[in-house]
Tab-separated table of C-alpha atoms in Angstrom:
chain	number	residue	atom	x	y	z
A	1	MET	CA	-0.763	-60.926	37.359
A	2	SER	CA	0.219	-57.794	35.481
A	3	VAL	CA	-1.623	-56.435	32.471
A	4	ARG	CA	1.402	-57.151	30.255
A	5	SER	CA	1.511	-60.803	31.322
A	6	SER	CA	-2.207	-61.196	30.677
A	7	THR	CA	-1.782	-59.692	27.236
A	8	VAL	CA	1.068	-62.079	26.399
A	9	ILE	CA	-0.915	-65.102	27.600
A	10	PHE	CA	-3.965	-63.998	25.630
A	11	ALA	CA	-1.822	-63.525	22.518
A	12	TRP	CA	-0.402	-67.042	22.829
A	13	LEU	CA	-3.908	-68.456	23.275
A	14	LEU	CA	-4.924	-66.784	20.027
A	15	LEU	CA	-1.865	-68.213	18.275
A	16	LEU	CA	-2.355	-71.708	19.711
A	17	PRO	CA	-4.723	-73.021	16.969
A	18	ALA	CA	-2.306	-71.868	14.254
A	19	VAL	CA	0.666	-73.387	16.100
A	20	LEU	CA	-1.152	-76.710	16.502
A	21	TYR	CA	-2.148	-76.685	12.852
A	22	VAL	CA	1.401	-76.043	11.647
A	23	THR	CA	2.824	-78.639	14.044
A	24	VAL	CA	0.352	-81.440	13.292
A	25	ILE	CA	-0.448	-80.822	9.627
A	26	VAL	CA	2.854	-79.415	8.317
A	27	ALA	CA	5.841	-79.930	10.630
A	28	TYR	CA	5.227	-83.520	11.777
A	29	PRO	CA	4.617	-85.015	8.283
A	30	LEU	CA	7.601	-83.092	6.938
A	31	VAL	CA	9.959	-84.376	9.637
A	32	ASP	CA	8.549	-87.893	9.384
A	33	THR	CA	9.057	-87.909	5.594
A	34	PHE	CA	12.631	-86.697	6.012
A	35	ILE	CA	13.396	-89.514	8.480
A	36	LEU	CA	11.620	-92.050	6.266
A	37	SER	CA	13.842	-91.089	3.326
A	38	PHE	CA	16.827	-92.648	5.122
A	39	THR	CA	15.146	-96.040	5.492
A	40	ASP	CA	14.125	-98.911	3.221
A	41	ALA	CA	10.508	-98.674	4.352
A	42	SER	CA	8.101	-100.700	2.238
A	43	LEU	CA	5.292	-103.206	2.774
A	44	LYS	CA	7.650	-105.575	4.550
A	45	LYS	CA	7.374	-105.775	8.318
A	46	THR	CA	10.901	-104.628	9.197
A	47	THR	CA	12.305	-101.231	8.331
A	48	ASN	CA	16.071	-100.747	8.261
A	49	TRP	CA	18.170	-97.599	8.323
A	50	VAL	CA	20.017	-97.285	4.998
A	51	GLY	CA	21.510	-93.806	5.336
A	52	THR	CA	21.861	-91.937	2.045
A	53	ALA	CA	21.356	-95.038	-0.107
A	54	ASN	CA	17.984	-93.809	-1.388
A	55	TYR	CA	19.490	-90.494	-2.494
A	56	GLU	CA	22.465	-92.227	-4.123
A	57	LYS	CA	20.073	-94.493	-6.012
A	58	ILE	CA	18.162	-91.439	-7.228
A	59	PHE	CA	21.191	-89.641	-8.640
A	60	ASN	CA	22.771	-92.798	-10.051
A	61	GLY	CA	19.613	-93.649	-11.982
A	62	THR	CA	17.454	-91.873	-14.530
A	63	PHE	CA	15.920	-89.480	-12.031
A	64	ALA	CA	18.206	-86.695	-13.265
A	65	GLN	CA	16.320	-86.776	-16.569
A	66	VAL	CA	13.058	-86.568	-14.654
A	67	ILE	CA	14.315	-83.474	-12.803
A	68	ILE	CA	15.316	-81.770	-16.066
A	69	ARG	CA	11.999	-82.679	-17.669
A	70	THR	CA	10.127	-81.263	-14.672
A	71	PHE	CA	11.968	-77.946	-14.887
A	72	VAL	CA	11.419	-77.712	-18.656
A	73	TRP	CA	7.724	-78.596	-18.316
A	74	THR	CA	7.263	-76.058	-15.524
A	75	ALA	CA	9.228	-73.295	-17.276
A	76	PHE	CA	7.295	-73.524	-20.541
A	77	SER	CA	3.941	-73.826	-18.828
A	78	VAL	CA	4.467	-70.877	-16.465
A	79	ALA	CA	5.970	-68.679	-19.197
A	80	ILE	CA	3.057	-69.300	-21.574
A	81	LYS	CA	0.510	-68.719	-18.814
A	82	MET	CA	2.125	-65.419	-17.852
A	83	ILE	CA	2.322	-64.198	-21.459
A	84	ILE	CA	-1.274	-65.102	-22.302
A	85	GLY	CA	-2.520	-63.952	-18.897
A	86	THR	CA	-0.825	-60.564	-19.214
A	87	PHE	CA	-2.159	-60.070	-22.735
A	88	GLY	CA	-5.642	-61.116	-21.623
A	89	ALA	CA	-5.570	-58.771	-18.626
A	90	VAL	CA	-4.585	-55.855	-20.859
A	91	MET	CA	-7.406	-56.646	-23.265
A	92	LEU	CA	-9.989	-57.020	-20.489
A	93	ASN	CA	-8.810	-53.804	-18.877
A	94	ALA	CA	-9.319	-51.846	-22.091
A	95	ALA	CA	-12.481	-49.805	-22.533
A	96	VAL	CA	-14.109	-51.925	-25.248
A	97	PRO	CA	-17.748	-52.931	-25.770
A	98	GLY	CA	-18.683	-56.254	-24.183
A	99	ARG	CA	-15.805	-56.162	-21.710
A	100	ALA	CA	-17.962	-57.611	-18.905
A	101	LEU	CA	-18.954	-60.567	-21.119
A	102	PHE	CA	-15.334	-61.289	-21.995
A	103	ARG	CA	-14.450	-61.305	-18.294
A	104	VAL	CA	-17.141	-63.887	-17.642
A	105	LEU	CA	-15.926	-66.032	-20.544
A	106	THR	CA	-12.456	-66.309	-18.976
A	107	MET	CA	-13.865	-68.175	-15.991
A	108	PRO	CA	-15.013	-71.607	-17.365
A	109	PRO	CA	-11.527	-73.236	-17.428
A	110	TRP	CA	-11.154	-72.281	-13.768
A	111	ILE	CA	-14.741	-73.062	-12.714
A	112	VAL	CA	-15.074	-76.449	-14.428
A	113	PRO	CA	-13.828	-79.267	-12.144
A	114	MET	CA	-10.253	-80.020	-13.092
A	115	ALA	CA	-10.806	-83.718	-13.776
A	116	ILE	CA	-13.686	-82.982	-16.162
A	117	GLY	CA	-11.625	-80.386	-18.030
A	118	ILE	CA	-8.696	-82.784	-18.337
A	119	PHE	CA	-10.916	-85.608	-19.614
A	120	MET	CA	-12.331	-83.161	-22.172
A	121	TRP	CA	-8.824	-82.404	-23.434
A	122	GLY	CA	-8.066	-86.131	-23.498
A	123	TRP	CA	-11.004	-86.664	-25.837
A	124	MET	CA	-9.883	-83.806	-28.074
A	125	TYR	CA	-6.362	-85.298	-28.270
A	126	ASN	CA	-7.720	-88.705	-29.276
A	127	GLY	CA	-6.516	-89.755	-32.728
A	128	GLN	CA	-9.701	-91.569	-33.813
A	129	PHE	CA	-12.510	-89.248	-32.750
A	130	GLY	CA	-10.677	-86.231	-31.317
A	131	MET	CA	-11.613	-82.767	-32.546
A	132	ILE	CA	-8.030	-81.569	-32.999
A	133	SER	CA	-6.983	-84.504	-35.160
A	134	GLY	CA	-10.188	-84.163	-37.209
A	135	MET	CA	-9.621	-80.450	-37.818
A	136	LEU	CA	-6.041	-81.039	-38.930
A	137	GLN	CA	-7.192	-83.721	-41.380
A	138	ASN	CA	-9.966	-81.501	-42.769
A	139	LEU	CA	-7.463	-78.699	-43.311
A	140	GLY	CA	-5.135	-81.091	-45.126
A	141	LEU	CA	-2.300	-80.545	-42.643
A	142	VAL	CA	-1.996	-84.255	-41.807
A	143	ASP	CA	-2.679	-87.372	-43.864
A	144	GLY	CA	-4.324	-89.434	-41.146
A	145	PRO	CA	-5.355	-89.551	-37.502
A	146	VAL	CA	-2.858	-88.111	-35.024
A	147	ALA	CA	-2.779	-89.715	-31.586
A	148	PHE	CA	-1.207	-86.847	-29.683
A	149	LEU	CA	-0.912	-88.731	-26.404
A	150	ALA	CA	0.743	-91.774	-28.009
A	151	HIS	CA	3.969	-89.996	-28.963
A	152	GLY	CA	6.451	-88.499	-26.526
A	153	SER	CA	6.973	-85.073	-28.092
A	154	THR	CA	3.300	-84.382	-28.794
A	155	ALA	CA	2.188	-85.780	-25.431
A	156	PHE	CA	4.651	-83.497	-23.636
A	157	TRP	CA	3.243	-80.393	-25.326
A	158	ALA	CA	-0.317	-81.645	-24.985
A	159	THR	CA	0.029	-81.728	-21.197
A	160	ILE	CA	1.523	-78.231	-21.236
A	161	ILE	CA	-1.369	-76.864	-23.314
A	162	THR	CA	-3.874	-78.426	-20.928
A	163	ASP	CA	-2.106	-76.944	-17.913
A	164	VAL	CA	-2.019	-73.531	-19.595
A	165	TRP	CA	-5.755	-73.723	-20.346
A	166	ILE	CA	-6.496	-74.443	-16.692
A	167	GLY	CA	-4.097	-71.850	-15.254
A	168	VAL	CA	-4.578	-68.827	-17.542
A	169	PRO	CA	-7.881	-67.590	-16.012
A	170	LEU	CA	-6.359	-67.188	-12.550
A	171	VAL	CA	-3.328	-65.360	-13.949
A	172	THR	CA	-5.551	-63.104	-16.064
A	173	LEU	CA	-7.907	-62.158	-13.246
A	174	TYR	CA	-5.074	-61.575	-10.781
A	175	LEU	CA	-3.193	-59.288	-13.151
A	176	LEU	CA	-6.431	-57.565	-14.162
A	177	ALA	CA	-7.146	-56.732	-10.523
A	178	SER	CA	-3.596	-55.413	-10.162
A	179	MET	CA	-3.983	-53.240	-13.260
A	180	GLN	CA	-7.201	-51.739	-11.965
A	181	ALA	CA	-5.401	-50.741	-8.767
A	182	ILE	CA	-3.000	-48.499	-10.725
A	183	PRO	CA	-3.998	-44.826	-10.237
A	184	GLN	CA	-5.746	-43.449	-13.328
A	185	ASP	CA	-4.100	-40.073	-12.751
A	186	LEU	CA	-0.861	-41.482	-14.104
A	187	TYR	CA	-2.500	-42.470	-17.395
A	188	GLU	CA	-4.309	-39.161	-17.681
A	189	ALA	CA	-1.098	-37.218	-17.134
A	190	ALA	CA	0.749	-39.338	-19.708
A	191	TRP	CA	-2.133	-38.988	-22.184
A	192	THR	CA	-2.093	-35.206	-21.688
A	193	ASP	CA	1.620	-35.191	-22.513
A	194	GLY	CA	0.881	-37.006	-25.761
A	195	ALA	CA	2.075	-40.480	-24.736
A	196	GLY	CA	0.716	-43.277	-26.903
A	197	ARG	CA	-0.947	-46.453	-25.665
A	198	PHE	CA	2.147	-48.632	-26.025
A	199	TYR	CA	4.318	-46.016	-24.299
A	200	ARG	CA	1.850	-45.811	-21.387
A	201	PHE	CA	1.880	-49.577	-21.078
A	202	ARG	CA	5.686	-49.773	-21.179
A	203	ARG	CA	6.314	-46.856	-18.810
A	204	ILE	CA	3.371	-47.068	-16.414
A	205	THR	CA	1.482	-50.373	-16.499
A	206	LEU	CA	4.370	-52.795	-16.855
A	207	PRO	CA	6.660	-51.330	-14.131
A	208	LEU	CA	3.807	-51.106	-11.629
A	209	LEU	CA	2.659	-54.594	-12.560
A	210	VAL	CA	6.037	-56.239	-11.935
A	211	PRO	CA	5.414	-57.094	-8.219
A	212	ALA	CA	2.080	-58.722	-9.079
A	213	MET	CA	3.673	-60.609	-11.985
A	214	ILE	CA	6.445	-61.918	-9.750
A	215	THR	CA	3.955	-63.062	-7.120
A	216	MET	CA	1.731	-64.726	-9.708
A	217	SER	CA	4.730	-66.375	-11.381
A	218	MET	CA	5.809	-67.872	-8.067
A	219	LEU	CA	2.314	-69.146	-7.205
A	220	SER	CA	1.948	-70.603	-10.692
A	221	LEU	CA	5.434	-72.135	-10.526
A	222	ILE	CA	4.689	-73.940	-7.266
A	223	ALA	CA	1.312	-75.189	-8.508
A	224	THR	CA	2.751	-76.307	-11.857
A	225	PHE	CA	5.811	-77.959	-10.327
A	226	ASN	CA	3.482	-79.992	-8.086
A	227	SER	CA	0.897	-80.632	-10.808
A	228	PHE	CA	-0.223	-84.243	-10.712
A	229	ASP	CA	-3.787	-84.481	-12.036
A	230	ILE	CA	-3.146	-83.247	-15.576
A	231	ILE	CA	-0.294	-85.585	-16.457
A	232	TRP	CA	-1.687	-88.571	-14.592
A	233	ILE	CA	-5.144	-88.402	-16.183
A	234	LEU	CA	-3.836	-87.742	-19.692
A	235	THR	CA	-0.761	-89.973	-19.924
A	236	GLN	CA	0.120	-91.399	-16.481
A	237	GLY	CA	3.660	-90.291	-17.253
A	238	GLY	CA	3.889	-92.048	-20.607
A	239	PRO	CA	4.559	-92.826	-23.308
A	240	ASN	CA	7.902	-94.332	-22.320
A	241	GLY	CA	8.173	-91.883	-19.442
A	242	ASP	CA	8.312	-88.836	-21.726
A	243	THR	CA	5.832	-86.927	-19.553
A	244	THR	CA	7.004	-88.258	-16.204
A	245	THR	CA	7.757	-85.394	-13.818
A	246	MET	CA	9.099	-85.527	-10.278
A	247	ILE	CA	5.668	-85.667	-8.671
A	248	ILE	CA	4.568	-88.496	-11.015
A	249	ASP	CA	7.771	-90.448	-10.381
A	250	THR	CA	7.360	-89.964	-6.634
A	251	TYR	CA	3.802	-91.288	-6.750
A	252	ARG	CA	4.818	-94.297	-8.832
A	253	THR	CA	7.668	-95.137	-6.474
A	254	ALA	CA	5.919	-94.593	-3.152
A	255	ILE	CA	2.347	-95.646	-3.967
A	256	GLY	CA	2.687	-97.767	-7.093
A	257	SER	CA	5.785	-99.751	-6.133
A	258	LYS	CA	5.233	-99.438	-2.354
A	259	LYS	CA	8.824	-98.248	-1.883
A	260	TYR	CA	8.070	-95.678	0.772
A	261	GLY	CA	11.673	-94.897	1.658
A	262	GLU	CA	12.677	-94.140	-1.928
A	263	GLY	CA	9.459	-92.217	-2.470
A	264	ALA	CA	10.140	-90.138	0.644
A	265	ALA	CA	13.616	-89.270	-0.687
A	266	ARG	CA	12.042	-87.991	-3.883
A	267	ALA	CA	9.495	-85.998	-1.890
A	268	VAL	CA	12.316	-84.401	0.115
A	269	LEU	CA	14.017	-83.303	-3.114
A	270	ILE	CA	10.762	-81.722	-4.320
A	271	CYS	CA	10.483	-79.881	-1.006
A	272	ILE	CA	14.074	-78.640	-1.318
A	273	PHE	CA	13.509	-77.316	-4.845
A	274	LEU	CA	10.306	-75.537	-3.827
A	275	SER	CA	12.045	-74.057	-0.780
A	276	ILE	CA	14.753	-72.649	-3.057
A	277	PHE	CA	12.057	-71.099	-5.252
A	278	CYS	CA	10.399	-69.521	-2.217
A	279	ILE	CA	13.680	-68.140	-0.880
A	280	ALA	CA	14.450	-66.613	-4.276
A	281	TYR	CA	10.955	-65.107	-4.368
A	282	PHE	CA	11.315	-63.528	-0.925
A	283	ARG	CA	14.717	-62.106	-1.843
A	284	VAL	CA	13.350	-60.555	-5.036
A	285	THR	CA	10.302	-59.073	-3.314
A	286	HIS	CA	12.500	-57.734	-0.518
A	287	ARG	CA	14.727	-55.984	-3.052
A	288	LEU	CA	11.678	-54.543	-4.794
A	289	ALA	CA	10.289	-53.300	-1.473
A	290	SER	CA	13.669	-51.812	-0.546
A	291	GLY	CA	13.855	-50.043	-3.904
A	292	GLU	CA	10.350	-48.616	-3.494
A	293	SER	CA	11.089	-47.380	0.033
A	294	ARG	CA	14.091	-45.466	-1.254
């Protein structure tokens, strides 16, 4: 056996665990879910092939509203997280007294177990003993208790605020690390030329931070689009379905109603949307890399 053949065999042996992982954990469930979406699988003993009936039922029903709501919920949540995270990273990157303490204080929302943090927000949203409702009454902004999770519009924004609280620390720390990787020589040269702080941020920090912001936006978008815990613990998709997103509707259909075929069709749609996001991300990063290489 030649040295080249031995090298190839050894390389495949090293790749074998990863190949098995992708095949068993990722590829097989994905293919099985896709096939299941064309059946009427449920708790009944027999499973029949129904073709595209599950997809037709989705688009002929109210699922279109769920899709729109999911995109709106994701867009607002990601946008707010990126804005606050960028502002926080700039503040933490500034040479101010107590900067190390402020960096530590950004961690609790990320360190605290998600379920505990969500339950905490649920208590604060409570109309009878919640802190937020009590503060609004003490300030004279409302006449009585406000049950934020009992009304569609307030519940929708309440879930967004909770998601932002949980996601901002990661965005802040990621962008802070990216800022600290920017060469200080650029700032020193701009400062020598008389450039102000805002000009340095607009001409140096922001352009060099764009790749990191795009990456973080995509990671946050995927996580937010698939977010289940926050909405389910706070509202379970209510009231009247006003906080029901695609992942909540999929869970209700597949697990709650035991309609596995229809649930699989919804899961396939989620996978398609996320694949489109990933393709768009790779295209953008490729263009950025091509521009930098030029």
